[in-house]
mmCIF file of C-alpha atoms and ligand atoms in Angstrom:
data_model
loop_
_atom_site.group_PDB
_atom_site.id
_atom_site.type_symbol
_atom_site.label_atom_id
_atom_site.label_comp_id
_atom_site.label_asym_id
_atom_site.label_seq_id
_atom_site.Cartn_x
_atom_site.Cartn_y
_atom_site.Cartn_z
ATOM 1 C CA MET C 1 -89.242 -47.336 40.457
ATOM 2 C CA VAL C 2 -86.039 -47.175 42.490
ATOM 3 C CA ARG C 3 -83.457 -49.780 41.367
ATOM 4 C CA LYS C 4 -80.478 -49.245 43.629
ATOM 5 C CA ILE C 5 -80.321 -47.847 47.169
ATOM 6 C CA GLY C 6 -77.554 -47.177 49.647
ATOM 7 C CA VAL C 7 -77.557 -47.639 53.400
ATOM 8 C CA LEU C 8 -75.271 -45.994 55.947
ATOM 9 C CA THR C 9 -74.905 -45.606 59.696
ATOM 10 C CA SER C 10 -73.783 -42.268 61.052
ATOM 11 C CA GLY C 11 -72.996 -40.573 64.379
ATOM 12 C CA GLY C 12 -72.529 -42.570 67.585
ATOM 13 C CA ASP C 13 -73.152 -46.270 66.995
ATOM 14 C CA ALA C 14 -76.080 -47.973 68.695
ATOM 15 C CA PRO C 15 -77.014 -51.625 69.303
ATOM 16 C CA GLY C 16 -79.629 -52.585 66.744
ATOM 17 C CA MET C 17 -78.043 -50.702 63.850
ATOM 18 C CA ASN C 18 -77.031 -54.046 62.340
ATOM 19 C CA ALA C 19 -80.583 -55.332 62.564
ATOM 20 C CA ALA C 20 -81.681 -52.195 60.697
ATOM 21 C CA ILE C 21 -79.018 -52.701 57.994
ATOM 22 C CA ARG C 22 -80.137 -56.311 57.642
ATOM 23 C CA SER C 23 -83.783 -55.353 57.371
ATOM 24 C CA VAL C 24 -83.180 -52.632 54.768
ATOM 25 C CA THR C 25 -80.989 -54.993 52.740
ATOM 26 C CA ARG C 26 -83.253 -58.036 52.844
ATOM 27 C CA ILE C 27 -86.482 -56.108 52.188
ATOM 28 C CA ALA C 28 -84.909 -54.254 49.269
ATOM 29 C CA LEU C 29 -83.316 -57.347 47.716
ATOM 30 C CA ASN C 30 -86.599 -59.221 48.062
ATOM 31 C CA ASN C 31 -88.185 -56.420 46.021
ATOM 32 C CA GLY C 32 -85.585 -56.605 43.269
ATOM 33 C CA ILE C 33 -83.677 -53.523 44.459
ATOM 34 C CA GLU C 34 -79.875 -53.572 44.603
ATOM 35 C CA VAL C 35 -78.300 -52.470 47.877
ATOM 36 C CA VAL C 36 -74.979 -50.761 48.483
ATOM 37 C CA GLY C 37 -73.478 -50.456 51.953
ATOM 38 C CA VAL C 38 -71.707 -47.141 52.553
ATOM 39 C CA HIS C 39 -68.847 -47.518 55.023
ATOM 40 C CA ASN C 40 -68.208 -44.970 57.798
ATOM 41 C CA GLY C 41 -71.288 -42.802 57.451
ATOM 42 C CA TYR C 42 -71.237 -39.659 55.341
ATOM 43 C CA LYS C 43 -67.454 -39.899 55.173
ATOM 44 C CA GLY C 44 -67.897 -43.045 53.071
ATOM 45 C CA LEU C 45 -70.072 -41.106 50.631
ATOM 46 C CA LEU C 46 -67.257 -38.640 50.185
ATOM 47 C CA ASP C 47 -64.556 -41.325 49.883
ATOM 48 C CA GLU C 48 -66.760 -43.566 47.691
ATOM 49 C CA ASN C 49 -66.328 -46.311 50.233
ATOM 50 C CA PHE C 50 -69.089 -48.493 48.809
ATOM 51 C CA GLU C 51 -69.748 -52.229 49.003
ATOM 52 C CA PRO C 52 -72.566 -54.111 47.262
ATOM 53 C CA LEU C 53 -74.623 -55.967 49.857
ATOM 54 C CA THR C 54 -76.082 -59.412 49.287
ATOM 55 C CA ARG C 55 -78.341 -61.573 51.421
ATOM 56 C CA ALA C 56 -75.219 -63.239 52.772
ATOM 57 C CA SER C 57 -73.471 -59.952 53.646
ATOM 58 C CA VAL C 58 -76.111 -59.343 56.299
ATOM 59 C CA SER C 59 -76.338 -62.904 57.639
ATOM 60 C CA ASP C 60 -75.444 -63.405 61.293
ATOM 61 C CA ILE C 61 -75.292 -59.726 62.149
ATOM 62 C CA MET C 62 -78.658 -59.359 63.894
ATOM 63 C CA ASP C 63 -77.246 -60.163 67.328
ATOM 64 C CA ARG C 64 -74.084 -58.100 66.992
ATOM 65 C CA GLY C 65 -73.606 -54.723 68.650
ATOM 66 C CA GLY C 66 -71.985 -51.789 66.856
ATOM 67 C CA THR C 67 -72.424 -51.398 63.119
ATOM 68 C CA VAL C 68 -70.840 -53.620 60.479
ATOM 69 C CA LEU C 69 -70.758 -50.615 58.142
ATOM 70 C CA GLY C 70 -68.763 -48.505 60.572
ATOM 71 C CA SER C 71 -69.786 -45.025 61.620
ATOM 72 C CA ALA C 72 -68.250 -41.570 61.752
ATOM 73 C CA ARG C 73 -69.118 -37.968 62.425
ATOM 74 C CA LEU C 74 -68.440 -35.608 59.524
ATOM 75 C CA PRO C 75 -69.141 -31.976 60.529
ATOM 76 C CA GLU C 76 -67.977 -30.812 57.042
ATOM 77 C CA PHE C 77 -71.038 -32.509 55.599
ATOM 78 C CA ARG C 78 -72.923 -29.281 56.359
ATOM 79 C CA GLU C 79 -70.937 -27.611 53.569
ATOM 80 C CA ASP C 80 -72.609 -27.322 50.196
ATOM 81 C CA GLU C 81 -69.484 -28.346 48.291
ATOM 82 C CA VAL C 82 -69.111 -31.555 50.311
ATOM 83 C CA GLN C 83 -72.753 -32.445 49.742
ATOM 84 C CA ASN C 84 -72.432 -31.800 46.006
ATOM 85 C CA GLN C 85 -69.417 -34.077 45.811
ATOM 86 C CA CYS C 86 -71.379 -36.799 47.628
ATOM 87 C CA ILE C 87 -74.257 -36.411 45.196
ATOM 88 C CA LYS C 88 -71.812 -36.828 42.298
ATOM 89 C CA ASN C 89 -70.342 -39.941 43.907
ATOM 90 C CA LEU C 90 -73.786 -41.422 44.513
ATOM 91 C CA LYS C 91 -74.825 -40.793 40.920
ATOM 92 C CA ARG C 92 -71.590 -42.289 39.607
ATOM 93 C CA ALA C 93 -72.320 -45.444 41.607
ATOM 94 C CA GLY C 94 -75.916 -45.506 40.330
ATOM 95 C CA ILE C 95 -77.302 -45.121 43.880
ATOM 96 C CA GLU C 96 -80.691 -43.444 43.525
ATOM 97 C CA ALA C 97 -81.807 -43.264 47.157
ATOM 98 C CA LEU C 98 -80.400 -43.709 50.631
ATOM 99 C CA VAL C 99 -81.356 -44.966 54.080
ATOM 100 C CA VAL C 100 -79.534 -43.067 56.814
ATOM 101 C CA ILE C 101 -79.435 -44.646 60.276
ATOM 102 C CA GLY C 102 -78.361 -42.202 62.975
ATOM 103 C CA GLY C 103 -79.300 -39.210 65.080
ATOM 104 C CA ASP C 104 -80.685 -35.767 64.295
ATOM 105 C CA GLY C 105 -77.429 -34.599 62.660
ATOM 106 C CA SER C 106 -77.679 -37.550 60.297
ATOM 107 C CA TYR C 107 -81.317 -36.659 59.598
ATOM 108 C CA ARG C 108 -80.284 -33.118 58.625
ATOM 109 C CA GLY C 109 -77.703 -34.565 56.240
ATOM 110 C CA GLY C 110 -80.368 -36.809 54.705
ATOM 111 C CA LEU C 111 -82.698 -33.865 54.263
ATOM 112 C CA SER C 112 -80.018 -31.867 52.427
ATOM 113 C CA LEU C 113 -79.330 -34.758 50.048
ATOM 114 C CA THR C 114 -83.067 -35.194 49.413
ATOM 115 C CA ARG C 115 -83.312 -31.514 48.492
ATOM 116 C CA LYS C 116 -80.465 -32.059 46.056
ATOM 117 C CA GLY C 117 -82.230 -34.949 44.330
ATOM 118 C CA ILE C 118 -81.339 -38.141 46.230
ATOM 119 C CA ASN C 119 -84.302 -39.372 48.268
ATOM 120 C CA CYS C 120 -83.217 -40.181 51.817
ATOM 121 C CA ILE C 121 -85.081 -41.814 54.669
ATOM 122 C CA GLY C 122 -83.858 -41.432 58.252
ATOM 123 C CA LEU C 123 -84.020 -44.196 60.868
ATOM 124 C CA PRO C 124 -83.459 -43.195 64.519
ATOM 125 C CA GLY C 125 -80.292 -45.004 65.616
ATOM 126 C CA THR C 126 -78.914 -43.713 68.898
ATOM 127 C CA ILE C 127 -78.841 -44.800 72.516
ATOM 128 C CA ASP C 128 -79.925 -41.318 73.634
ATOM 129 C CA ASN C 129 -83.642 -41.559 72.766
ATOM 130 C CA ASP C 130 -83.463 -37.926 71.763
ATOM 131 C CA ILE C 131 -84.892 -38.190 68.246
ATOM 132 C CA PRO C 132 -88.320 -36.782 67.528
ATOM 133 C CA GLY C 133 -90.853 -38.780 65.523
ATOM 134 C CA THR C 134 -90.553 -42.003 67.491
ATOM 135 C CA ASP C 135 -91.314 -43.156 71.012
ATOM 136 C CA PHE C 136 -88.022 -45.044 71.244
ATOM 137 C CA THR C 137 -84.848 -44.951 69.196
ATOM 138 C CA ILE C 138 -82.961 -48.053 68.055
ATOM 139 C CA GLY C 139 -80.367 -48.766 70.769
ATOM 140 C CA PHE C 140 -82.063 -47.114 73.722
ATOM 141 C CA ASP C 141 -83.481 -50.333 75.141
ATOM 142 C CA THR C 142 -80.117 -52.125 75.053
ATOM 143 C CA ALA C 143 -78.295 -49.161 76.601
ATOM 144 C CA LEU C 144 -80.948 -48.992 79.299
ATOM 145 C CA GLN C 145 -80.425 -52.674 80.041
ATOM 146 C CA THR C 146 -76.663 -52.086 80.335
ATOM 147 C CA CYS C 147 -77.232 -49.163 82.693
ATOM 148 C CA VAL C 148 -79.648 -51.135 84.844
ATOM 149 C CA GLU C 149 -77.327 -54.166 85.092
ATOM 150 C CA ASN C 150 -74.444 -51.933 86.158
ATOM 151 C CA VAL C 151 -76.388 -49.841 88.635
ATOM 152 C CA ASP C 152 -77.777 -53.025 90.228
ATOM 153 C CA LYS C 153 -74.177 -54.114 90.786
ATOM 154 C CA LEU C 154 -73.210 -50.741 92.208
ATOM 155 C CA ARG C 155 -76.121 -50.953 94.633
ATOM 156 C CA ASP C 156 -74.673 -54.179 96.062
ATOM 157 C CA THR C 157 -71.368 -52.600 96.937
ATOM 158 C CA SER C 158 -72.810 -49.219 98.002
ATOM 159 C CA SER C 159 -75.082 -50.903 100.492
ATOM 160 C CA SER C 160 -72.156 -52.890 101.945
ATOM 161 C CA HIS C 161 -70.125 -49.717 102.500
ATOM 162 C CA HIS C 162 -72.714 -47.077 103.436
ATOM 163 C CA ARG C 163 -71.923 -45.252 100.238
ATOM 164 C CA CYS C 164 -73.608 -42.908 97.856
ATOM 165 C CA SER C 165 -72.955 -43.972 94.273
ATOM 166 C CA ILE C 166 -73.159 -41.159 91.787
ATOM 167 C CA VAL C 167 -73.599 -42.748 88.392
ATOM 168 C CA GLU C 168 -73.165 -40.734 85.223
ATOM 169 C CA VAL C 169 -74.916 -42.040 82.117
ATOM 170 C CA MET C 170 -74.959 -40.792 78.519
ATOM 171 C CA GLY C 171 -77.833 -39.028 76.825
ATOM 172 C CA ASN C 172 -76.511 -36.044 74.914
ATOM 173 C CA HIS C 173 -78.742 -33.428 76.612
ATOM 174 C CA CYS C 174 -81.629 -35.882 76.927
ATOM 175 C CA GLY C 175 -82.406 -37.293 80.372
ATOM 176 C CA ASP C 176 -84.170 -40.494 79.294
ATOM 177 C CA LEU C 177 -81.333 -42.946 80.005
ATOM 178 C CA ALA C 178 -80.899 -41.476 83.488
ATOM 179 C CA LEU C 179 -84.628 -41.284 84.193
ATOM 180 C CA TYR C 180 -85.539 -44.782 82.980
ATOM 181 C CA THR C 181 -82.530 -46.259 84.815
ATOM 182 C CA ALA C 182 -83.390 -44.373 87.986
ATOM 183 C CA ILE C 183 -86.945 -45.707 87.992
ATOM 184 C CA SER C 184 -85.874 -49.239 87.058
ATOM 185 C CA CYS C 185 -83.195 -49.376 89.766
ATOM 186 C CA GLY C 186 -85.091 -47.599 92.515
ATOM 187 C CA ALA C 187 -82.530 -44.790 92.710
ATOM 188 C CA GLU C 188 -82.767 -42.136 95.388
ATOM 189 C CA MET C 189 -82.173 -39.205 93.078
ATOM 190 C CA VAL C 190 -82.143 -38.390 89.373
ATOM 191 C CA ILE C 191 -80.477 -35.347 87.854
ATOM 192 C CA THR C 192 -80.994 -34.579 84.161
ATOM 193 C CA PRO C 193 -81.162 -31.584 81.837
ATOM 194 C CA GLU C 194 -84.918 -31.626 82.539
ATOM 195 C CA THR C 195 -84.619 -31.551 86.343
ATOM 196 C CA GLY C 196 -81.820 -28.956 86.409
ATOM 197 C CA TYR C 197 -78.944 -29.148 88.875
ATOM 198 C CA ASP C 198 -78.333 -27.398 92.168
ATOM 199 C CA GLU C 199 -75.376 -28.835 94.090
ATOM 200 C CA LEU C 200 -76.592 -27.569 97.452
ATOM 201 C CA GLU C 201 -79.997 -29.138 96.956
ATOM 202 C CA VAL C 202 -78.361 -32.486 96.172
ATOM 203 C CA ILE C 203 -76.244 -32.326 99.330
ATOM 204 C CA GLU C 204 -79.264 -31.293 101.422
ATOM 205 C CA LYS C 205 -81.335 -34.178 100.092
ATOM 206 C CA LEU C 206 -78.564 -36.691 100.754
ATOM 207 C CA ARG C 207 -78.153 -35.321 104.273
ATOM 208 C CA TYR C 208 -81.848 -35.770 104.846
ATOM 209 C CA LEU C 209 -81.754 -39.333 103.476
ATOM 210 C CA GLY C 210 -78.796 -40.202 105.699
ATOM 211 C CA GLU C 211 -79.721 -38.383 108.902
ATOM 212 C CA ALA C 212 -83.535 -38.364 108.942
ATOM 213 C CA VAL C 213 -84.502 -41.389 106.838
ATOM 214 C CA HIS C 214 -81.448 -43.415 108.016
ATOM 215 C CA LYS C 215 -80.791 -44.770 104.552
ATOM 216 C CA ASN C 216 -77.833 -47.081 104.474
ATOM 217 C CA HIS C 217 -76.826 -46.175 100.939
ATOM 218 C CA ALA C 218 -77.986 -44.042 98.053
ATOM 219 C CA ILE C 219 -77.874 -44.118 94.261
ATOM 220 C CA VAL C 220 -77.868 -40.890 92.307
ATOM 221 C CA LEU C 221 -78.354 -41.111 88.544
ATOM 222 C CA ILE C 222 -77.012 -38.148 86.638
ATOM 223 C CA SER C 223 -76.939 -37.358 82.924
ATOM 224 C CA GLU C 224 -73.590 -36.599 81.320
ATOM 225 C CA LYS C 225 -72.399 -33.010 80.786
ATOM 226 C CA ILE C 226 -74.100 -31.700 83.938
ATOM 227 C CA CYS C 227 -71.293 -31.548 86.489
ATOM 228 C CA ASP C 228 -67.960 -33.054 87.467
ATOM 229 C CA VAL C 229 -69.177 -36.206 89.196
ATOM 230 C CA ASP C 230 -65.835 -36.878 90.930
ATOM 231 C CA ALA C 231 -65.950 -33.425 92.517
ATOM 232 C CA LEU C 232 -69.577 -34.020 93.529
ATOM 233 C CA ALA C 233 -68.671 -37.366 95.121
ATOM 234 C CA LYS C 234 -65.935 -35.649 97.185
ATOM 235 C CA LYS C 235 -68.449 -33.054 98.394
ATOM 236 C CA VAL C 236 -70.843 -35.835 99.350
ATOM 237 C CA THR C 237 -68.106 -37.470 101.428
ATOM 238 C CA SER C 238 -67.208 -34.239 103.201
ATOM 239 C CA MET C 239 -70.712 -32.841 103.711
ATOM 240 C CA THR C 240 -73.009 -35.839 104.343
ATOM 241 C CA ASP C 241 -73.116 -39.109 106.284
ATOM 242 C CA PHE C 242 -72.387 -41.057 103.105
ATOM 243 C CA SER C 243 -69.057 -41.686 101.551
ATOM 244 C CA GLY C 244 -69.400 -40.666 97.911
ATOM 245 C CA ARG C 245 -68.119 -42.582 94.894
ATOM 246 C CA ALA C 246 -68.539 -41.593 91.262
ATOM 247 C CA THR C 247 -68.889 -44.026 88.377
ATOM 248 C CA VAL C 248 -68.994 -42.912 84.754
ATOM 249 C CA LEU C 249 -70.516 -45.717 82.698
ATOM 250 C CA GLY C 250 -69.192 -44.184 79.464
ATOM 251 C CA HIS C 251 -68.988 -45.986 76.154
ATOM 252 C CA ILE C 252 -69.852 -49.364 77.648
ATOM 253 C CA GLN C 253 -73.434 -48.107 77.201
ATOM 254 C CA ARG C 254 -73.022 -48.122 73.439
ATOM 255 C CA GLY C 255 -71.971 -51.752 73.143
ATOM 256 C CA GLY C 256 -73.503 -55.183 73.530
ATOM 257 C CA SER C 257 -75.882 -57.456 71.720
ATOM 258 C CA PRO C 258 -79.159 -55.635 71.027
ATOM 259 C CA THR C 259 -82.211 -56.604 73.054
ATOM 260 C CA PRO C 260 -85.099 -58.277 71.212
ATOM 261 C CA MET C 261 -87.003 -54.988 71.464
ATOM 262 C CA ASP C 262 -84.221 -53.125 69.628
ATOM 263 C CA ARG C 263 -84.017 -55.869 67.006
ATOM 264 C CA MET C 264 -87.785 -55.677 66.482
ATOM 265 C CA ARG C 265 -87.825 -51.892 66.233
ATOM 266 C CA ALA C 266 -84.901 -51.907 63.811
ATOM 267 C CA SER C 267 -86.478 -54.605 61.622
ATOM 268 C CA ARG C 268 -89.825 -52.826 61.463
ATOM 269 C CA MET C 269 -88.273 -49.444 60.739
ATOM 270 C CA GLY C 270 -85.989 -50.877 58.055
ATOM 271 C CA GLU C 271 -88.995 -52.336 56.276
ATOM 272 C CA LYS C 272 -90.824 -49.007 56.360
ATOM 273 C CA ALA C 273 -87.780 -47.132 55.016
ATOM 274 C CA VAL C 274 -87.623 -49.333 51.913
ATOM 275 C CA ASP C 275 -91.402 -49.124 51.412
ATOM 276 C CA LEU C 276 -91.196 -45.319 51.456
ATOM 277 C CA LEU C 277 -88.350 -45.261 48.943
ATOM 278 C CA MET C 278 -90.314 -47.629 46.686
ATOM 279 C CA GLU C 279 -93.186 -45.119 46.819
ATOM 280 C CA GLY C 280 -90.758 -42.404 45.693
ATOM 281 C CA ILE C 281 -90.823 -40.637 49.067
ATOM 282 C CA GLY C 282 -87.721 -38.934 50.467
ATOM 283 C CA GLY C 283 -86.905 -36.517 53.285
ATOM 284 C CA HIS C 284 -88.937 -38.510 55.797
ATOM 285 C CA CYS C 285 -87.934 -40.215 59.024
ATOM 286 C CA VAL C 286 -89.411 -43.403 60.400
ATOM 287 C CA GLY C 287 -90.545 -44.076 63.935
ATOM 288 C CA ILE C 288 -92.807 -46.235 66.047
ATOM 289 C CA ILE C 289 -95.464 -44.314 67.912
ATOM 290 C CA ASP C 290 -97.882 -46.153 70.217
ATOM 291 C CA ASN C 291 -96.526 -49.365 68.646
ATOM 292 C CA GLU C 292 -97.593 -48.284 65.160
ATOM 293 C CA ILE C 293 -94.997 -47.738 62.459
ATOM 294 C CA ALA C 294 -95.068 -44.123 61.299
ATOM 295 C CA SER C 295 -93.182 -41.654 59.137
ATOM 296 C CA VAL C 296 -93.106 -37.865 59.020
ATOM 297 C CA PRO C 297 -91.145 -35.300 57.033
ATOM 298 C CA ILE C 298 -87.756 -34.829 58.715
ATOM 299 C CA GLN C 299 -88.243 -31.057 58.867
ATOM 300 C CA GLU C 300 -91.532 -31.489 60.732
ATOM 301 C CA ALA C 301 -90.036 -34.047 63.134
ATOM 302 C CA LEU C 302 -87.097 -31.779 63.961
ATOM 303 C CA GLU C 303 -89.425 -28.882 64.738
ATOM 304 C CA ARG C 304 -91.729 -30.931 66.995
ATOM 305 C CA PRO C 305 -91.329 -30.394 70.744
ATOM 306 C CA ARG C 306 -90.187 -33.493 72.597
ATOM 307 C CA LYS C 307 -92.904 -35.481 74.319
ATOM 308 C CA SER C 308 -93.149 -34.409 77.950
ATOM 309 C CA ARG C 309 -91.644 -36.753 80.536
ATOM 310 C CA LYS C 310 -93.541 -35.052 83.360
ATOM 311 C CA ALA C 311 -95.521 -38.172 84.239
ATOM 312 C CA LEU C 312 -92.335 -40.253 84.546
ATOM 313 C CA TYR C 313 -90.567 -37.664 86.726
ATOM 314 C CA ARG C 314 -93.675 -37.579 88.891
ATOM 315 C CA LEU C 315 -93.628 -41.367 89.118
ATOM 316 C CA PHE C 316 -89.977 -41.259 90.140
ATOM 317 C CA ASP C 317 -90.759 -38.749 92.911
ATOM 318 C CA ARG C 318 -93.651 -40.837 94.158
ATOM 319 C CA LEU C 319 -91.513 -43.982 94.307
ATOM 320 C CA VAL C 320 -88.668 -42.508 96.382
HETATM 321 O O1 F6P J 401 -75.089 -39.802 70.716
HETATM 322 C C1 F6P J 401 -74.583 -40.931 71.327
HETATM 323 C C2 F6P J 401 -73.528 -40.559 72.342
HETATM 324 O O2 F6P J 401 -73.092 -41.762 72.933
HETATM 325 C C3 F6P J 401 -73.951 -39.554 73.395
HETATM 326 O O3 F6P J 401 -74.694 -40.147 74.422
HETATM 327 C C4 F6P J 401 -72.614 -39.031 73.849
HETATM 328 O O4 F6P J 401 -72.746 -37.719 74.345
HETATM 329 C C5 F6P J 401 -71.797 -39.049 72.596
HETATM 330 O O5 F6P J 401 -72.422 -39.956 71.714
HETATM 331 C C6 F6P J 401 -70.374 -39.484 72.794
HETATM 332 O O6 F6P J 401 -69.721 -39.339 71.574
HETATM 333 P P1 F6P J 401 -68.287 -39.943 71.232
HETATM 334 O O7 F6P J 401 -68.446 -41.398 70.992
HETATM 335 O O8 F6P J 401 -67.885 -39.196 70.021
HETATM 336 O O9 F6P J 401 -67.422 -39.698 72.416
#
């Protein structure tokens, strides 16, 4: 029976991570398991930045954005030597198993530690919704709400000024934030890694919307890392009826109090993580699929193809 577990948050922070930390801590303590918070992700494992967590340490954090444990990216964690040092540090602290809340890089780290003898369970914490093994990641719903609130505001001013707002959202090579925002805000166009990008096509479509459909304004949602949105906005101004303006929502998408849906997902997944560790299982990741809590081996999850978004892209096209 596991007696002491650690919990850490790693990679980009996401609203709901605190609710997950709280859930892991409370469920474990209620089962007689000690909990140690690891500060600053895998870096904290290396620096032995540990803090025992009590019921009170996780009080009043459910509604807070960010992560009270801090987060970091540690590319060196891929190195064998670094992992071995972390294992030593964990053993010295008497930490027998670990819950890792983060993205796929964090999952890979957890898998390596499991193979070296410390059972790890991964929870999907990222706004990008790009983690296999779950329908939605912790943080996606809150980030989506932030995007929708902001795009609604941009629509007000674009419609007053006959403008085309080009709005860049995050996603790390996954188009979900752009797609879900585009549908929720009634955008005119969505450009993601899944749709591909052709500048001429975008200009042609905007020309058509302006000249043939007589649209007063237009909203274009675009995933990050696709093109220079300022340059695209200038082209829109020079080549179409609209005056183009680019807005990069940026890190604002990562902040804010988590939505009830993110709090629920985080609480459910935290519970499952502790249950798995109590059963002696490691190297798995937790998700919610069709509203049922689920877990699969991390390796299997990482190899699974992403669920197709075809139906949602089709819906978007049919709503324009
Ligand atoms: O993975 C979360 C994320 O916010 C991505 O959407 C984005 O590409 C990246 O992190 C930004 O990372 P950083 O905070 O290091 O700039």
